[in-house]
Structures are given as C-alpha cells and as structure tokens.
Short mmCIF file of C-alpha atoms in Angstrom, two decimals:
data_model
loop_
_atom_site.label_atom_id
_atom_site.label_comp_id
_atom_site.label_asym_id
_atom_site.label_seq_id
_atom_site.Cartn_x
_atom_site.Cartn_y
_atom_site.Cartn_z
CA MET S 25 -24.45 -12.68 -24.62
CA ASN S 26 -21.27 -11.04 -25.76
CA LEU S 27 -22.57 -7.69 -24.56
CA TYR S 28 -23.44 -9.16 -21.15
CA PHE S 29 -19.98 -10.75 -20.90
CA SER S 30 -18.30 -7.49 -21.89
CA ILE S 31 -20.23 -5.53 -19.26
CA ASN S 32 -19.30 -8.06 -16.58
CA LEU S 33 -15.68 -8.02 -17.66
CA PHE S 34 -15.64 -4.23 -17.58
CA SER S 35 -17.17 -4.26 -14.07
CA VAL S 36 -14.53 -6.71 -12.85
CA ASP S 37 -11.79 -4.56 -14.35
CA CYS S 38 -13.15 -1.47 -12.61
CA ILE S 39 -13.30 -3.29 -9.29
CA MET S 40 -9.74 -4.57 -9.72
CA ILE S 41 -8.46 -1.10 -10.61
CA CYS S 42 -10.18 0.45 -7.58
CA LEU S 43 -8.83 -2.32 -5.36
CA LEU S 44 -5.34 -1.82 -6.77
CA LEU S 45 -5.52 1.93 -6.20
CA PHE S 46 -6.65 1.31 -2.63
CA LEU S 47 -3.96 -1.25 -1.89
CA LEU S 48 -1.14 0.52 -3.75
CA PRO S 49 -0.10 2.78 -0.83
CA PHE S 50 0.07 -0.27 1.46
CA VAL S 51 2.14 -2.10 -1.15
CA ILE S 52 4.57 0.84 -1.21
CA LEU S 53 4.85 0.68 2.59
CA GLU S 54 5.50 -3.06 2.45
CA ILE S 55 8.13 -2.62 -0.26
CA GLY S 56 9.85 0.08 1.80
CA VAL S 57 9.94 -2.14 4.89
CA ALA S 58 11.15 -5.09 2.82
CA VAL S 59 13.98 -3.03 1.34
CA LEU S 60 15.10 -1.84 4.80
CA VAL S 61 15.01 -5.41 6.15
CA THR S 62 16.97 -6.67 3.13
CA VAL S 63 19.66 -4.02 3.58
CA PHE S 64 19.91 -4.85 7.29
CA LEU S 65 20.27 -8.58 6.57
CA PHE S 66 22.96 -7.81 4.00
CA TYR S 67 25.05 -5.88 6.52
CA PHE S 68 24.38 -8.50 9.19
CA LEU S 69 25.60 -11.33 6.98
CA ILE S 70 28.76 -9.63 5.73
CA THR S 71 29.83 -8.77 9.29
CA ARG S 72 28.98 -12.14 10.81
CA GLY S 73 32.63 -13.24 10.80
CA ASN S 74 33.73 -10.11 12.68
CA PRO S 75 30.59 -8.62 14.26
CA PRO S 76 30.81 -5.02 15.51
CA LYS S 77 30.63 -4.55 19.27
CA ASP S 78 28.39 -1.52 18.87
CA LEU S 79 24.90 -2.31 17.56
CA LEU S 80 24.55 1.27 16.31
CA PHE S 81 26.86 0.15 13.50
CA PHE S 82 23.85 -1.46 11.79
CA VAL S 83 21.76 1.69 12.26
CA PHE S 84 24.41 3.85 10.66
CA ALA S 85 24.97 1.39 7.82
CA GLU S 86 21.21 1.15 7.15
CA PHE S 87 20.79 4.92 7.20
CA CYS S 88 23.66 5.35 4.74
CA PHE S 89 21.42 3.62 2.22
CA THR S 90 18.46 5.91 2.96
CA CYS S 91 20.73 8.97 2.69
CA VAL S 92 21.37 8.13 -0.95
CA ILE S 93 17.62 7.85 -1.56
CA ASP S 94 17.01 11.25 0.05
CA LEU S 95 19.74 12.88 -2.03
CA VAL S 96 18.31 11.39 -5.22
CA SER S 97 14.84 12.65 -4.25
CA ALA S 98 16.10 16.20 -3.68
CA LEU S 99 18.07 16.23 -6.92
CA GLU S 100 15.05 15.00 -8.87
CA TYR S 101 12.72 17.61 -7.38
CA ASP S 102 15.23 20.31 -8.32
CA GLY S 103 15.33 19.01 -11.90
CA ILE S 104 19.00 17.98 -11.81
CA ILE S 105 18.16 14.31 -12.50
CA SER S 106 14.95 12.56 -13.53
CA GLY S 107 13.29 9.17 -13.74
CA PHE S 108 14.33 7.75 -10.36
CA MET S 109 11.73 8.81 -7.77
CA GLU S 110 8.76 10.07 -9.77
CA PHE S 111 6.46 7.16 -8.91
CA TYR S 112 7.23 7.28 -5.18
CA GLN S 113 6.93 11.05 -5.07
CA LYS S 114 3.38 10.86 -6.42
CA THR S 115 2.07 7.82 -4.58
CA GLY S 116 4.26 7.58 -1.49
CA GLU S 117 5.13 10.91 0.14
CA PRO S 118 4.03 13.95 -1.91
CA TYR S 119 5.19 16.39 0.81
CA LEU S 120 8.79 15.58 -0.12
CA GLY S 121 8.33 18.14 -2.88
CA THR S 122 8.09 21.06 -0.44
CA SER S 123 11.04 23.41 -0.16
CA TYR S 124 11.68 22.43 3.47
CA ALA S 125 11.67 18.69 2.67
CA ILE S 126 14.02 19.20 -0.27
CA MET S 127 16.55 21.03 1.91
CA MET S 128 16.07 18.37 4.58
CA CYS S 129 16.88 15.67 2.04
CA TYR S 130 20.02 17.52 0.93
CA TRP S 131 21.17 17.70 4.55
CA ASP S 132 20.45 14.01 5.07
CA GLY S 133 22.10 12.98 1.82
CA ILE S 134 25.29 14.97 2.45
CA ALA S 135 25.83 15.93 6.10
CA HIS S 136 24.29 12.86 7.72
CA PHE S 137 25.94 10.59 5.15
CA ILE S 138 29.38 11.97 6.07
CA MET S 139 28.59 11.54 9.78
CA TYR S 140 27.58 7.92 9.21
CA LEU S 141 30.79 7.14 7.35
CA ILE S 142 32.87 8.70 10.13
CA MET S 143 31.01 6.80 12.86
CA ILE S 144 31.17 3.50 10.96
CA SER S 145 34.91 4.00 10.52
CA ARG S 146 35.36 4.77 14.23
CA ILE S 147 33.35 1.71 15.26
CA THR S 148 35.34 -0.50 12.90
CA ASP S 149 38.60 0.80 14.38
CA ARG S 150 37.25 0.32 17.94
CA LYS S 151 37.43 4.04 18.62
CA ALA S 152 35.02 6.42 20.33
CA TYR S 153 32.70 8.59 18.25
CA ARG S 154 30.84 10.47 20.98
CA THR S 155 31.31 13.96 19.50
CA VAL S 156 30.07 13.07 16.02
CA GLY S 157 27.40 10.82 17.50
CA LEU S 158 25.86 13.58 19.61
CA LEU S 159 25.88 15.96 16.65
CA TRP S 160 24.10 13.30 14.58
CA ALA S 161 21.55 12.52 17.31
CA GLY S 162 20.65 16.17 17.76
CA SER S 163 20.50 16.79 14.03
CA LEU S 164 18.31 13.81 13.15
CA CYS S 165 16.03 14.21 16.19
CA ALA S 166 15.32 17.82 15.20
CA ASN S 167 15.01 16.83 11.56
CA MET S 168 12.42 14.11 12.02
CA SER S 169 10.44 15.69 14.87
CA VAL S 170 9.84 18.83 12.80
CA PHE S 171 9.22 16.80 9.65
CA ILE S 172 6.62 14.48 11.18
CA SER S 173 4.86 17.23 13.13
CA GLY S 174 4.83 19.50 10.08
CA ILE S 175 3.24 16.84 7.90
CA VAL S 176 0.45 16.18 10.40
CA SER S 177 -0.32 19.83 11.18
CA GLY S 178 0.31 21.39 7.75
CA LYS S 179 -1.62 21.32 4.50
CA TYR S 180 -0.48 17.76 3.80
CA GLY S 181 -2.17 16.46 6.93
CA SER S 182 -5.09 15.22 4.83
CA GLU S 183 -2.77 13.39 2.41
CA ILE S 184 -1.01 11.08 4.85
CA ARG S 185 -0.40 7.68 3.28
CA PRO S 186 0.95 4.43 4.76
CA ALA S 187 4.53 5.22 3.70
CA PHE S 188 4.41 8.11 6.19
CA TRP S 189 4.75 5.69 9.12
CA ILE S 190 8.26 4.66 8.09
CA ASN S 191 9.39 8.10 9.26
CA PHE S 192 8.84 7.08 12.88
CA LEU S 193 11.71 4.61 12.55
CA PHE S 194 14.00 7.48 11.64
CA LEU S 195 12.79 9.38 14.71
CA LEU S 196 13.09 6.44 17.10
CA MET S 197 16.66 5.50 16.15
CA PRO S 198 18.33 8.87 16.93
CA ILE S 199 16.40 9.02 20.22
CA LEU S 200 17.68 5.59 21.24
CA GLY S 201 21.14 6.43 19.89
CA GLY S 202 21.21 9.70 21.80
CA VAL S 203 20.19 7.99 25.05
CA SER S 204 22.93 5.41 24.50
CA LEU S 205 25.56 8.07 23.86
CA PHE S 206 24.53 10.23 26.82
CA THR S 207 24.78 7.28 29.20
CA ARG S 208 28.17 6.05 28.01
CA PRO S 209 31.39 6.98 29.83
CA LYS S 210 32.69 10.40 28.81
CA ASP S 211 35.60 10.74 26.40
CA ARG S 212 37.21 13.28 28.71
CA PRO S 213 37.66 13.36 32.50
CA LEU S 214 34.99 15.12 34.56
CA ILE S 215 37.38 15.99 37.39
CA GLY S 216 39.82 18.88 37.22
CA GLY S 217 42.66 20.04 39.43
CA TYR S 218 44.60 23.26 39.81
CA ASN S 219 43.84 24.61 36.31
CA ALA S 220 40.12 24.01 36.76
CA GLN S 221 40.24 25.66 40.17
CA GLN S 222 41.86 28.78 38.73
CA ALA S 223 39.42 28.97 35.82
CA GLN S 224 36.41 28.65 38.09
CA CYS S 225 37.56 31.41 40.41
CA MET S 226 37.43 34.01 37.63
CA LYS S 227 34.30 36.13 37.41
CA LEU S 228 32.52 36.54 34.09
CA ILE S 229 33.93 40.05 33.58
CA TRP S 230 37.42 38.53 33.43
CA ARG S 231 36.35 35.93 30.89
CA PRO S 232 35.63 38.05 27.78
CA GLN S 233 35.01 35.03 25.57
CA ASP S 234 32.32 33.73 27.89
CA LEU S 235 30.89 37.23 28.29
CA VAL S 236 30.41 37.52 24.53
CA LEU S 237 28.80 34.07 24.43
CA VAL S 238 26.38 35.00 27.21
CA VAL S 239 25.37 38.12 25.26
CA LEU S 240 24.88 36.04 22.10
CA LEU S 241 22.83 33.49 24.02
CA LEU S 242 20.62 36.22 25.46
CA GLY S 243 20.10 37.56 21.94
CA ALA S 244 19.26 34.04 20.74
CA ILE S 245 16.74 33.72 23.58
CA ALA S 246 15.04 36.97 22.55
CA PHE S 247 15.02 35.88 18.89
CA THR S 248 13.53 32.50 19.82
CA ILE S 249 10.80 34.13 21.91
CA LEU S 250 9.90 36.55 19.10
CA ARG S 251 9.58 33.87 16.44
CA GLY S 252 7.78 31.55 18.84
CA LEU S 253 5.18 34.23 19.53
CA VAL S 254 4.81 34.80 15.79
CA ALA S 255 4.18 31.07 15.30
CA LEU S 256 1.62 31.18 18.12
CA ASP S 257 -0.25 34.05 16.40
CA ALA S 258 0.38 36.44 19.27
CA PRO S 259 -1.62 39.68 18.72
CA LEU S 260 1.41 41.91 19.26
CA GLU S 261 2.35 44.60 16.79
CA VAL S 262 6.01 43.59 16.83
CA CYS S 263 5.01 40.04 15.83
CA SER S 264 2.82 41.15 12.93
CA ASP S 265 5.53 43.58 11.74
CA TYR S 266 8.20 40.90 11.87
CA LEU S 267 6.01 38.44 10.00
CA ARG S 268 5.13 40.93 7.29
CA GLN S 269 8.48 42.66 6.81
CA TYR S 270 11.06 39.99 7.58
CA GLU S 271 9.98 36.33 7.62
CA PRO S 272 6.57 35.68 6.02
CA TYR S 273 7.86 32.13 5.51
CA LEU S 274 6.82 31.42 9.12
CA LYS S 275 3.21 31.33 7.90
CA ASP S 276 3.78 29.07 4.89
CA PRO S 277 0.80 26.65 4.88
CA VAL S 278 3.11 23.64 4.46
CA GLY S 279 3.48 23.87 8.24
CA PHE S 280 7.18 23.07 8.62
CA PRO S 281 8.44 26.61 9.43
CA ARG S 282 5.79 27.16 12.07
CA VAL S 283 6.41 23.78 13.71
CA MET S 284 10.15 24.47 13.76
CA MET S 285 9.64 27.79 15.56
CA LEU S 286 7.45 26.05 18.14
CA HIS S 287 10.08 23.35 18.66
CA GLN S 288 12.71 26.00 19.23
CA PHE S 289 10.37 27.92 21.53
CA PHE S 290 9.37 24.99 23.74
CA TYR S 291 12.55 22.87 23.59
CA GLY S 292 15.37 25.11 22.42
CA LEU S 293 14.56 28.04 24.71
CA PRO S 294 15.10 26.10 27.98
CA LEU S 295 18.43 24.80 26.66
CA LEU S 296 19.60 28.29 25.70
CA GLY S 297 18.77 29.44 29.23
CA ALA S 298 20.59 26.42 30.66
CA PHE S 299 23.70 27.29 28.65
CA VAL S 300 23.70 30.81 30.10
CA TYR S 301 23.56 29.22 33.55
CA GLY S 302 26.38 26.85 32.59
CA LEU S 303 28.62 29.76 31.59
CA LEU S 304 27.93 31.51 34.91
CA LYS S 305 27.98 28.57 37.30
CA PRO S 306 31.23 26.54 37.38
CA GLY S 307 31.26 22.76 37.38
CA CYS S 308 28.37 22.07 34.95
CA THR S 309 29.78 18.87 33.47
CA TRP S 310 26.63 18.32 31.35
CA MET S 311 27.54 21.28 29.13
CA ALA S 312 29.97 19.24 27.02
CA ASP S 313 27.32 16.79 25.78
CA TRP S 314 24.24 19.00 25.59
CA THR S 315 25.96 21.82 23.68
CA LEU S 316 26.99 19.31 21.01
CA PHE S 317 23.50 17.81 20.81
CA PHE S 318 21.88 21.23 20.56
CA ALA S 319 24.43 22.50 18.02
CA GLY S 320 23.61 19.55 15.74
CA ALA S 321 19.88 20.25 16.07
CA MET S 322 20.23 23.98 15.38
CA VAL S 323 22.47 23.58 12.34
CA GLN S 324 20.01 21.18 10.72
CA CYS S 325 16.98 23.34 11.57
CA GLN S 326 18.53 26.55 10.32
CA TRP S 327 19.82 24.91 7.13
CA ALA S 328 16.32 23.69 6.27
CA HIS S 329 14.69 26.96 7.38
CA ILE S 330 17.00 29.36 5.54
CA GLY S 331 17.21 27.14 2.48
CA GLY S 332 13.46 26.58 2.42
CA SER S 333 12.67 30.29 2.66
CA LEU S 334 14.91 30.98 -0.36
CA HIS S 335 14.00 27.92 -2.44
CA PRO S 336 12.09 28.50 -5.73
CA ARG S 337 9.37 26.05 -4.65
CA THR S 338 8.35 28.46 -1.87
CA THR S 339 5.66 30.70 -3.31
CA ALA S 340 6.53 34.38 -3.68
CA PRO S 341 4.31 35.74 -0.85
CA TYR S 342 6.18 33.61 1.70
CA ARG S 343 9.75 34.37 0.61
CA ILE S 344 11.96 36.83 2.45
CA PRO S 345 11.37 40.37 1.09
CA ALA S 346 14.32 41.61 -0.96
CA GLU S 347 14.77 44.78 1.12
CA SER S 348 15.24 42.80 4.35
CA LEU S 349 17.10 39.80 2.92
CA CYS S 350 20.54 40.73 4.27
CA MET S 351 19.22 41.50 7.75
CA VAL S 352 17.24 38.26 8.00
CA LEU S 353 20.10 36.12 6.73
CA THR S 354 22.54 37.81 9.12
CA ALA S 355 20.21 37.27 12.09
CA ASN S 356 19.68 33.61 11.19
CA LEU S 357 23.39 32.99 10.65
CA ILE S 358 24.28 34.53 14.03
CA TYR S 359 21.48 32.47 15.54
CA VAL S 360 22.92 29.20 14.25
CA LEU S 361 26.54 30.17 14.99
CA THR S 362 25.82 30.87 18.66
CA PRO S 363 25.30 27.25 19.82
CA ILE S 364 28.23 26.15 17.63
CA LEU S 365 30.52 28.68 19.31
CA VAL S 366 29.30 27.61 22.75
CA ALA S 367 30.00 23.95 21.94
CA VAL S 368 33.47 24.79 20.62
CA ARG S 369 34.18 26.86 23.75
CA VAL S 370 33.19 24.03 26.07
CA ARG S 371 35.19 21.40 24.18
CA SER S 372 38.32 23.48 23.60
CA ASN S 373 38.78 24.73 27.16
CA PRO S 374 36.72 22.56 29.54
CA TYR S 375 38.30 23.54 32.87
CA PHE S 376 35.45 25.84 33.92
CA PHE S 377 32.95 23.01 33.43
CA LEU S 378 34.75 20.30 35.43
CA LYS S 379 34.22 19.16 38.98
CA ILE S 380 37.16 19.90 41.26
CA ALA S 381 38.57 16.84 43.00
CA PRO S 382 38.36 17.11 46.79
CA PHE S 383 41.65 16.98 48.64
CA PRO S 384 42.88 18.29 52.01
CA GLY S 385 43.06 22.06 52.15
CA GLN S 386 41.16 22.59 48.89
CA THR S 387 38.12 24.20 50.50
CA VAL S 388 40.21 26.88 52.15
CA LYS S 389 42.08 27.56 48.93
CA ILE S 390 38.87 28.00 46.92
CA VAL S 391 37.46 30.38 49.48
CA ASN S 392 40.64 32.43 49.49
CA TRP S 393 40.64 32.61 45.68
CA ASN S 394 37.03 33.76 45.69
CA LEU S 395 37.80 36.44 48.24
CA LEU S 396 40.78 37.64 46.25
CA SER S 397 38.74 37.82 43.06
CA LYS S 398 36.17 40.16 44.60
#
C-alpha cells in the first residue's frame, strides 16, 4: 500500500514538474507584462494632478525602466555584475547572451536612456524635442527590427519563447512615435527668402562641403551594395574575398549581422540615394527630418555591428582578422559618420533645402541667377 501510494505520489510530482516547466515561459511573459503595466500605472498616477500634454511622455518614462534592465543584462553577461538576470537569461530570452544583443543592450541602457531623460525634460517644460525624438525613433526602429528579424532567422529561431513577443511592443512604439513626430509642425520654417535663393543658385562645384558629402554618400552606397550582396550569398569573387579577408562576422550563425546588412541594403540604400538627390536638387524640405532619422538608425546599427564583431563572445572564426582590423574599422567609422555629417549639414545651414516664397519678380530673378551661374 505504501509502495503504491509512493508510486502515485511520484507520478503526480513528475506531472506537476512537467506542467510547471511547460507553463514557466508563459508565466515569465505574464510577469513581464504585469511589470510594464504596473510601471505605466505608477507614472499615470503620479502625473494625474498635472498630466503631460504629450502621450509619448508615458512611453519614454516606461522605456526608461526597461533601459535599466537592458544595462543590467549586458553588465551581467560581461561578468561585471552577477545574480540579477541569470534566471531570465536562461528561461526567458537566451539570445540576449549574443555579442550583438549585449552591445544592443549597452546602447539601450546608455544612449536611449539619455535620450529619454532629455525628451521627458523637454515635455515637462512644454518644449519641442523633434531633433532628439527623430534620432530616438530611427535608432530604436533599427534596433528592434534587426533584433526581431535576427532572432527568427538565426540559430535561435528554434528557441523562441513567449517572452520574445514583448519585443514587438518596443518595435511598435518607435514606429508610432516616428509617425507622430514626422507629422507634427516643423521646428524651423520651410520657406526661405533671399539667402535661400542665393544658396540654391550655386552649383555643386561651388559648394565644396556638399561635394564632399556627395562623394561620401556614393562611397556609402557602394559599401552598402557590397555588404548586401555578401549577405545575399552572391557568387562574386569580390564578395567571397571581402567575407574571408575583412568581415567574416557577416556570416555569424546568430543571424544579426546578416539581417542588418539586408536592412541597410533594402532600406538604407534608397535613403542614401535620396540624400544624394537632396544635395543636388534645391528645396528638398524633407531632408531635415529624414537625415536625423537615418543618422539615429545608422549609429545604433554600426555600434552593435562593430562592437559585436570585436566582442569576446563572438567566436574566433567570425572576428575581424588582425591584419585587416584597422581598414575595416576605418571603413565602418566613415560609413557611420557620413549620415551624421549630412544631418549636421542640413540642420546647420538649411537654406539650400527650403522652399522659396513666391513674390512678384522672383521668377525672373531666379532665372537670371541661374544664367549667371552657368
């Protein structure tokens, strides 16, 4: 009788353990959602007496909390701290231990956290935050789109657990925030007068700064095409040579580097071409916003890419070869500096990118200036 009871008790225990192991990932998802809802309610209650006019305030405040979690995760994976995220790392999102994800978490925990504090401060003071907001939207959109796609298509695609679906919230919010920021009134006027007219009558040869930027953009286009073809497994000798001698990290089975190159190829390449057009064709008012958005995306992508390729968690065959390290780092740094320089150029001297206000006699004057410039 005792033996029969013991066997039954053991069977029940086994069933309960199996059920617990099955339900544990769902419990982690529920806990994560509950924590996010609790943090949101906390911010909602403390601001009820003086509610912010911009609803993105709650998004930024909520994401400040997640930034701290990401920073703690990265620090724990690098062995700087311990005992905070070990359980979640094993049962929630194991791909956070990849070199790309660690660098992504550092960026989120430091760069995004600073952006959130600035934007919260600006909202509290009833001031505009369009510049920082567009940088954030571009950065987080690129961050999460590469992260989610890399998980699904990389070696961790078979280890997706319920906690993975929380990441879609962090992709949806910057998309909605970016749409909101793009549709808001501009911080600066879109119409220029005499100064804009003079700037737009100058050919590219007389604008050395823009000429250099066009050359850099053309180089960035070529670099994007090369790495995109490598990611697509193009059977070209130049692609195989580049992969073998310069950036073997593009074939890391974790999937993130390859997905990033495809994102830059299919989404970044058209924008780079559009920026060349914007530097040649006067009056492209969209340049001010899109250069900021793209600069934010590129800085985040290149930070994670360069950092991931050098991180100790990347296995030796996929790290940058020592003999080509300086060349690869230089190329990647120039690549990320190019959109930043374009954005700074557009913001610092916007006359070439403004519409010229129509007034009597203006058409004749523009034609005469164009004739004189030839």
